[in-house]
Amino acid sequence: TPLLALNDVVAGYGNLTALHGINLTVNKGEVIALLGANGAGKSTTLRVISGLITPKSGSLTWKGQAIGGMQPGRILKLGISHCPEERHVWPEMTVEENIELGGYLLNAKSELERRKDLAFQRFPRLKERARQLAGTLSGGEQQMLAIARALMSEPELLILDEPSLGLSPLMAQEVFKVVSELNAHGVSILVVEQNVHNALSVAHRAYVLETGNVIAEKDSASLLNDP
Ligand code: ADP
Ligand code: ADP
């Protein structure tokens, strides 16, 4: 059973159909890339998974159970965490406060502290800047912070929407290194990426979207030979 499956998902905005029957799976331990040009439907696919958009038809399953029409808060409890494209950090709050917000569902303070320590271990740069306002971080650091915050729910599946957008190649490389490390620790990842080379550096498989359809599904070996 896949961790996550989309079965013939049709979805859109008002009268606009942005997804014309998408089929997609993420298995446990996989890094899956969603590739495709602007407007292909990548972000809409992620919004459907996160419960921000309800499909017009088709179904979603999580570990074999239907999860259609879920609210974003419940998705988080299932074990899915969505790190949106717009680098959502609260600029007027400190790095530490931003990270704490990612653990807002936790009841026990000790558990919050444990996860915060883990986050700071994983991102030493953020630890150095714990008391700094998030708005003063560089773009790459803000992306790391957004990921650190998304990890506070200890998700089984982390969804990343163009994490390398607007970053220098070096920073993008760092972000994808983090993605690989997280995957090595057992986190499954679904990442939207426009750059095939970036996707190749981490993904086991990729889906190529075009105008709301999956036009190809490739494993990393065939991506290498035929990008
Ligand atoms: P991608 O992420 O691949 O660039 P999107 O999923 O954002 O593509 O867009 C798919 C289609 O849905 C496009 O035609 C886009 O214009 C449209 N779209 C995306 N977001 C909205 C929105 N909030 N309201 C209306 N149409 C939207
Ligand atoms: P993306 O790659 O996520 O689609 P865009 O630059 O296309 O990024 O869209 C930026 C924002 O504008 C998104 O929040 C998206 O939902 C919204 N958007 C995109 N297309 C449309 C549209 N046709 N009508 C209204 N909002 C849109």
Coordinates of C-alpha atoms and ligand atoms in Angstrom, one line a residue:
T1 CA 0.0 0.0 0.0
P2 CA 1.4 3.4 -0.9
L3 CA 1.7 6.0 1.8
L4 CA -0.2 8.5 -0.4
A5 CA -2.2 7.9 -3.5
L6 CA -4.2 10.2 -5.8
N7 CA -6.7 8.4 -7.9
D8 CA -8.2 10.2 -11.0
V9 CA -8.2 13.5 -9.1
V10 CA -10.1 16.3 -10.9
A11 CA -9.8 19.7 -9.2
G12 CA -9.8 23.4 -10.0
Y13 CA -10.9 26.9 -9.1
G14 CA -14.5 27.8 -9.8
N15 CA -15.1 26.9 -13.5
L16 CA -11.5 26.4 -14.2
T17 CA -10.4 22.7 -14.2
A18 CA -6.7 22.7 -13.3
L19 CA -6.3 18.9 -12.8
H20 CA -7.9 16.6 -15.3
G21 CA -7.7 13.2 -13.5
I22 CA -4.3 12.9 -11.8
N23 CA -2.9 9.6 -10.7
L24 CA 0.1 9.6 -8.4
T25 CA 1.6 7.6 -5.6
V26 CA 4.2 8.2 -2.9
N27 CA 5.6 5.1 -1.3
K28 CA 7.2 5.0 2.2
G29 CA 10.8 6.2 2.0
E30 CA 10.5 7.8 -1.4
V31 CA 11.4 11.2 -2.7
I32 CA 9.0 12.1 -5.5
A33 CA 9.5 15.1 -7.7
L34 CA 6.6 16.9 -9.5
L35 CA 8.0 18.5 -12.6
G36 CA 6.3 20.7 -15.2
A37 CA 6.1 24.2 -16.6
N38 CA 4.3 27.1 -15.0
G39 CA 0.6 26.5 -14.8
A40 CA 0.9 22.8 -15.3
G41 CA -1.0 22.1 -12.0
K42 CA 1.9 21.3 -9.6
S43 CA 0.8 23.7 -6.8
T44 CA -2.9 22.7 -7.3
T45 CA -1.9 19.0 -6.8
L46 CA -0.1 20.0 -3.5
R47 CA -3.1 22.0 -2.4
V48 CA -5.4 19.0 -3.0
I49 CA -3.2 16.8 -0.9
S50 CA -3.0 19.4 1.9
G51 CA -6.8 19.7 2.0
L52 CA -6.7 23.3 0.8
I53 CA -8.8 22.4 -2.2
T54 CA -11.5 19.7 -2.4
P55 CA -11.4 17.5 -5.5
K56 CA -14.4 17.7 -7.8
S57 CA -14.0 13.9 -8.3
G58 CA -11.5 11.2 -7.7
S59 CA -10.0 10.1 -4.4
L60 CA -7.1 10.5 -2.1
T61 CA -5.8 7.7 0.1
W62 CA -3.4 7.8 3.0
K63 CA -2.1 4.3 3.9
G64 CA -5.0 2.9 2.0
Q65 CA -7.7 5.0 3.8
A66 CA -9.7 7.6 2.0
I67 CA -8.8 11.2 3.1
G68 CA -11.0 13.3 0.8
G69 CA -12.2 16.6 2.1
M70 CA -9.8 16.7 5.0
Q71 CA -9.1 20.0 6.7
P72 CA -5.5 21.2 6.8
G73 CA -5.2 20.7 10.6
R74 CA -6.3 17.1 10.4
I75 CA -3.8 16.4 7.6
L76 CA -1.0 17.5 9.9
K77 CA -2.3 15.0 12.5
L78 CA -2.2 12.2 10.0
G79 CA 1.5 12.9 9.4
I80 CA 1.7 15.2 6.4
S81 CA 3.3 18.6 6.6
H82 CA 3.2 21.1 3.8
C83 CA 5.9 23.7 3.4
P84 CA 4.3 26.2 1.0
E85 CA 6.0 28.0 -1.8
E86 CA 5.6 31.4 -0.4
R87 CA 8.4 31.1 2.2
H88 CA 6.1 31.3 5.2
V89 CA 8.2 32.6 8.0
W90 CA 6.9 35.3 10.4
P91 CA 9.4 38.1 9.8
E92 CA 8.7 40.0 13.0
M93 CA 9.1 36.9 15.2
T94 CA 12.4 35.3 16.2
V95 CA 13.8 32.2 14.5
E96 CA 13.1 30.3 17.7
E97 CA 9.5 31.5 17.9
N98 CA 8.9 30.5 14.3
I99 CA 10.2 27.0 15.1
E100 CA 8.0 26.8 18.2
L101 CA 4.9 27.7 16.1
G102 CA 5.5 24.5 14.1
G103 CA 4.8 22.5 17.2
Y104 CA 1.6 24.2 18.0
L105 CA -0.3 20.9 18.1
L106 CA 1.9 19.5 20.8
N107 CA 0.5 19.5 24.3
A108 CA 3.6 18.7 26.3
K109 CA 6.2 21.4 26.7
S110 CA 8.9 18.8 27.2
E111 CA 8.1 17.3 23.7
L112 CA 8.2 20.8 22.2
E113 CA 11.6 21.4 23.7
R114 CA 12.9 18.0 22.5
R115 CA 11.9 18.7 18.9
K116 CA 13.2 22.2 19.1
D117 CA 16.6 20.8 20.2
L118 CA 16.5 18.4 17.3
A119 CA 15.7 21.2 14.9
F120 CA 18.7 23.2 16.1
Q121 CA 20.9 20.2 15.9
R122 CA 19.9 19.6 12.3
F123 CA 20.2 23.3 11.4
P124 CA 23.1 24.8 13.3
R125 CA 22.8 28.0 11.3
L126 CA 19.4 28.5 12.8
K127 CA 20.6 27.8 16.3
E128 CA 23.2 30.5 15.9
R129 CA 20.4 32.9 14.9
A130 CA 17.8 31.7 17.3
R131 CA 17.1 35.1 18.8
Q132 CA 17.3 37.0 15.5
L133 CA 14.1 38.2 13.8
A134 CA 13.3 35.8 10.9
G135 CA 12.9 38.7 8.5
T136 CA 16.6 39.4 8.8
L137 CA 17.6 36.0 7.5
S138 CA 18.8 35.4 4.0
G139 CA 16.5 33.7 1.5
G140 CA 18.2 30.3 1.9
E141 CA 18.1 30.6 5.7
Q142 CA 14.4 31.4 5.6
Q143 CA 13.8 28.3 3.5
M144 CA 15.7 26.2 6.0
L145 CA 13.6 27.8 8.8
A146 CA 10.4 27.0 6.9
I147 CA 11.5 23.4 6.6
A148 CA 12.6 23.3 10.2
R149 CA 9.1 24.5 11.2
A150 CA 7.3 22.0 9.0
L151 CA 9.3 19.2 10.6
M152 CA 8.2 20.1 14.1
S153 CA 5.1 17.9 13.6
E154 CA 7.5 15.0 12.8
P155 CA 5.7 14.2 9.5
E156 CA 5.9 10.9 7.7
L157 CA 5.5 12.9 4.5
L158 CA 6.9 16.3 3.9
I159 CA 5.6 18.4 1.0
L160 CA 7.9 21.0 -0.4
D161 CA 6.7 23.6 -3.0
E162 CA 9.7 24.8 -5.0
P163 CA 12.1 25.0 -2.1
S164 CA 14.9 26.3 -4.3
L165 CA 12.9 29.1 -5.8
G166 CA 14.9 32.4 -5.8
L167 CA 17.9 30.8 -4.2
S168 CA 21.5 30.9 -5.5
P169 CA 22.7 27.5 -6.9
L170 CA 24.8 27.0 -3.9
M171 CA 21.9 27.6 -1.5
A172 CA 19.7 25.4 -3.6
Q173 CA 22.3 22.7 -3.3
E174 CA 22.2 23.1 0.5
V175 CA 18.4 22.8 0.6
F176 CA 18.5 19.6 -1.5
K177 CA 21.2 18.2 0.8
V178 CA 18.8 18.7 3.7
V179 CA 16.1 17.0 1.7
S180 CA 18.4 14.0 1.2
E181 CA 19.3 13.9 4.8
L182 CA 15.7 14.0 5.9
N183 CA 14.9 11.2 3.5
A184 CA 17.8 9.1 4.9
H185 CA 16.1 9.5 8.3
G186 CA 13.0 7.9 6.9
V187 CA 10.9 11.0 5.9
S188 CA 9.1 10.6 2.6
I189 CA 9.1 13.7 0.5
L190 CA 7.0 15.1 -2.3
V191 CA 8.8 18.1 -3.9
V192 CA 7.8 20.5 -6.7
E193 CA 10.8 21.5 -8.7
Q194 CA 11.1 23.2 -12.0
N195 CA 14.7 22.4 -12.4
V196 CA 15.2 18.8 -13.7
H197 CA 18.8 18.7 -12.4
N198 CA 17.8 19.7 -8.9
A199 CA 15.1 17.1 -8.9
L200 CA 17.5 14.5 -10.2
S201 CA 19.8 15.2 -7.3
V202 CA 17.2 13.9 -4.8
A203 CA 14.2 12.1 -6.4
H204 CA 13.7 8.4 -6.8
R205 CA 10.8 9.0 -9.2
A206 CA 9.3 12.0 -10.9
Y207 CA 5.9 12.8 -12.4
V208 CA 5.8 15.3 -15.3
L209 CA 2.6 17.4 -15.4
E210 CA 1.4 19.3 -18.4
T211 CA -1.9 21.3 -18.5
G212 CA -3.4 19.4 -15.6
N213 CA -2.4 15.9 -16.8
V214 CA 0.4 13.5 -15.9
I215 CA 2.2 13.1 -19.2
A216 CA 5.1 10.9 -17.9
E217 CA 6.2 9.0 -14.8
K218 CA 9.9 8.3 -14.7
D219 CA 12.4 6.7 -12.3
S220 CA 15.6 8.5 -11.6
A221 CA 17.6 6.4 -14.0
S222 CA 15.4 7.2 -17.0
L223 CA 15.3 10.8 -15.9
L224 CA 19.1 10.8 -16.3
N225 CA 19.0 9.4 -19.8
D226 CA 16.0 11.3 -21.0
P227 CA 15.3 14.5 -19.0
Ligands
ADP1 P1 1.9 25.2 -11.3 O1 2.0 25.1 -9.9 O2 2.3 24.0 -12.1 O3 2.5 26.5 -11.9 P2 -0.9 25.8 -10.7 O4 -1.3 24.5 -10.1 O5 -0.5 27.0 -9.9 O6 0.3 25.4 -11.7 O7 -1.9 26.2 -11.8 C1 -2.7 25.4 -12.6 C2 -3.8 26.2 -13.3 O8 -4.7 26.7 -12.3 C3 -3.3 27.4 -14.0 O9 -4.1 27.6 -15.1 C4 -3.5 28.5 -13.0 O10 -3.6 29.8 -13.7 C5 -4.7 28.1 -12.3 N1 -4.7 28.6 -10.9 C6 -3.8 28.4 -10.0 N2 -4.1 28.9 -8.8 C7 -5.3 29.6 -9.0 C8 -6.2 30.3 -8.2 N3 -5.9 30.6 -6.9 N4 -7.3 30.8 -8.7 C9 -7.6 30.5 -10.0 N5 -6.8 29.8 -10.9 C10 -5.7 29.3 -10.4
ADP2 P1 2.4 28.7 -8.9 O1 3.6 28.2 -9.6 O2 2.3 28.3 -7.5 O3 1.2 28.5 -9.7 P2 2.0 31.4 -9.7 O4 3.0 32.5 -9.8 O5 1.4 30.8 -10.9 O6 2.7 30.3 -8.8 O7 0.8 31.9 -8.7 C1 1.1 32.7 -7.6 C2 -0.2 32.8 -6.8 O8 -1.2 33.3 -7.7 C3 -0.7 31.5 -6.3 O9 -1.2 31.7 -5.0 C4 -1.8 31.0 -7.2 O10 -2.8 30.3 -6.5 C5 -2.3 32.4 -7.7 N1 -2.8 32.2 -9.1 C6 -2.2 31.6 -10.1 N2 -2.9 31.6 -11.2 C7 -4.0 32.3 -10.9 C8 -5.2 32.7 -11.6 N3 -5.4 32.4 -12.9 N4 -6.2 33.4 -10.9 C9 -6.0 33.7 -9.7 N5 -4.9 33.3 -8.9 C10 -4.0 32.7 -9.5

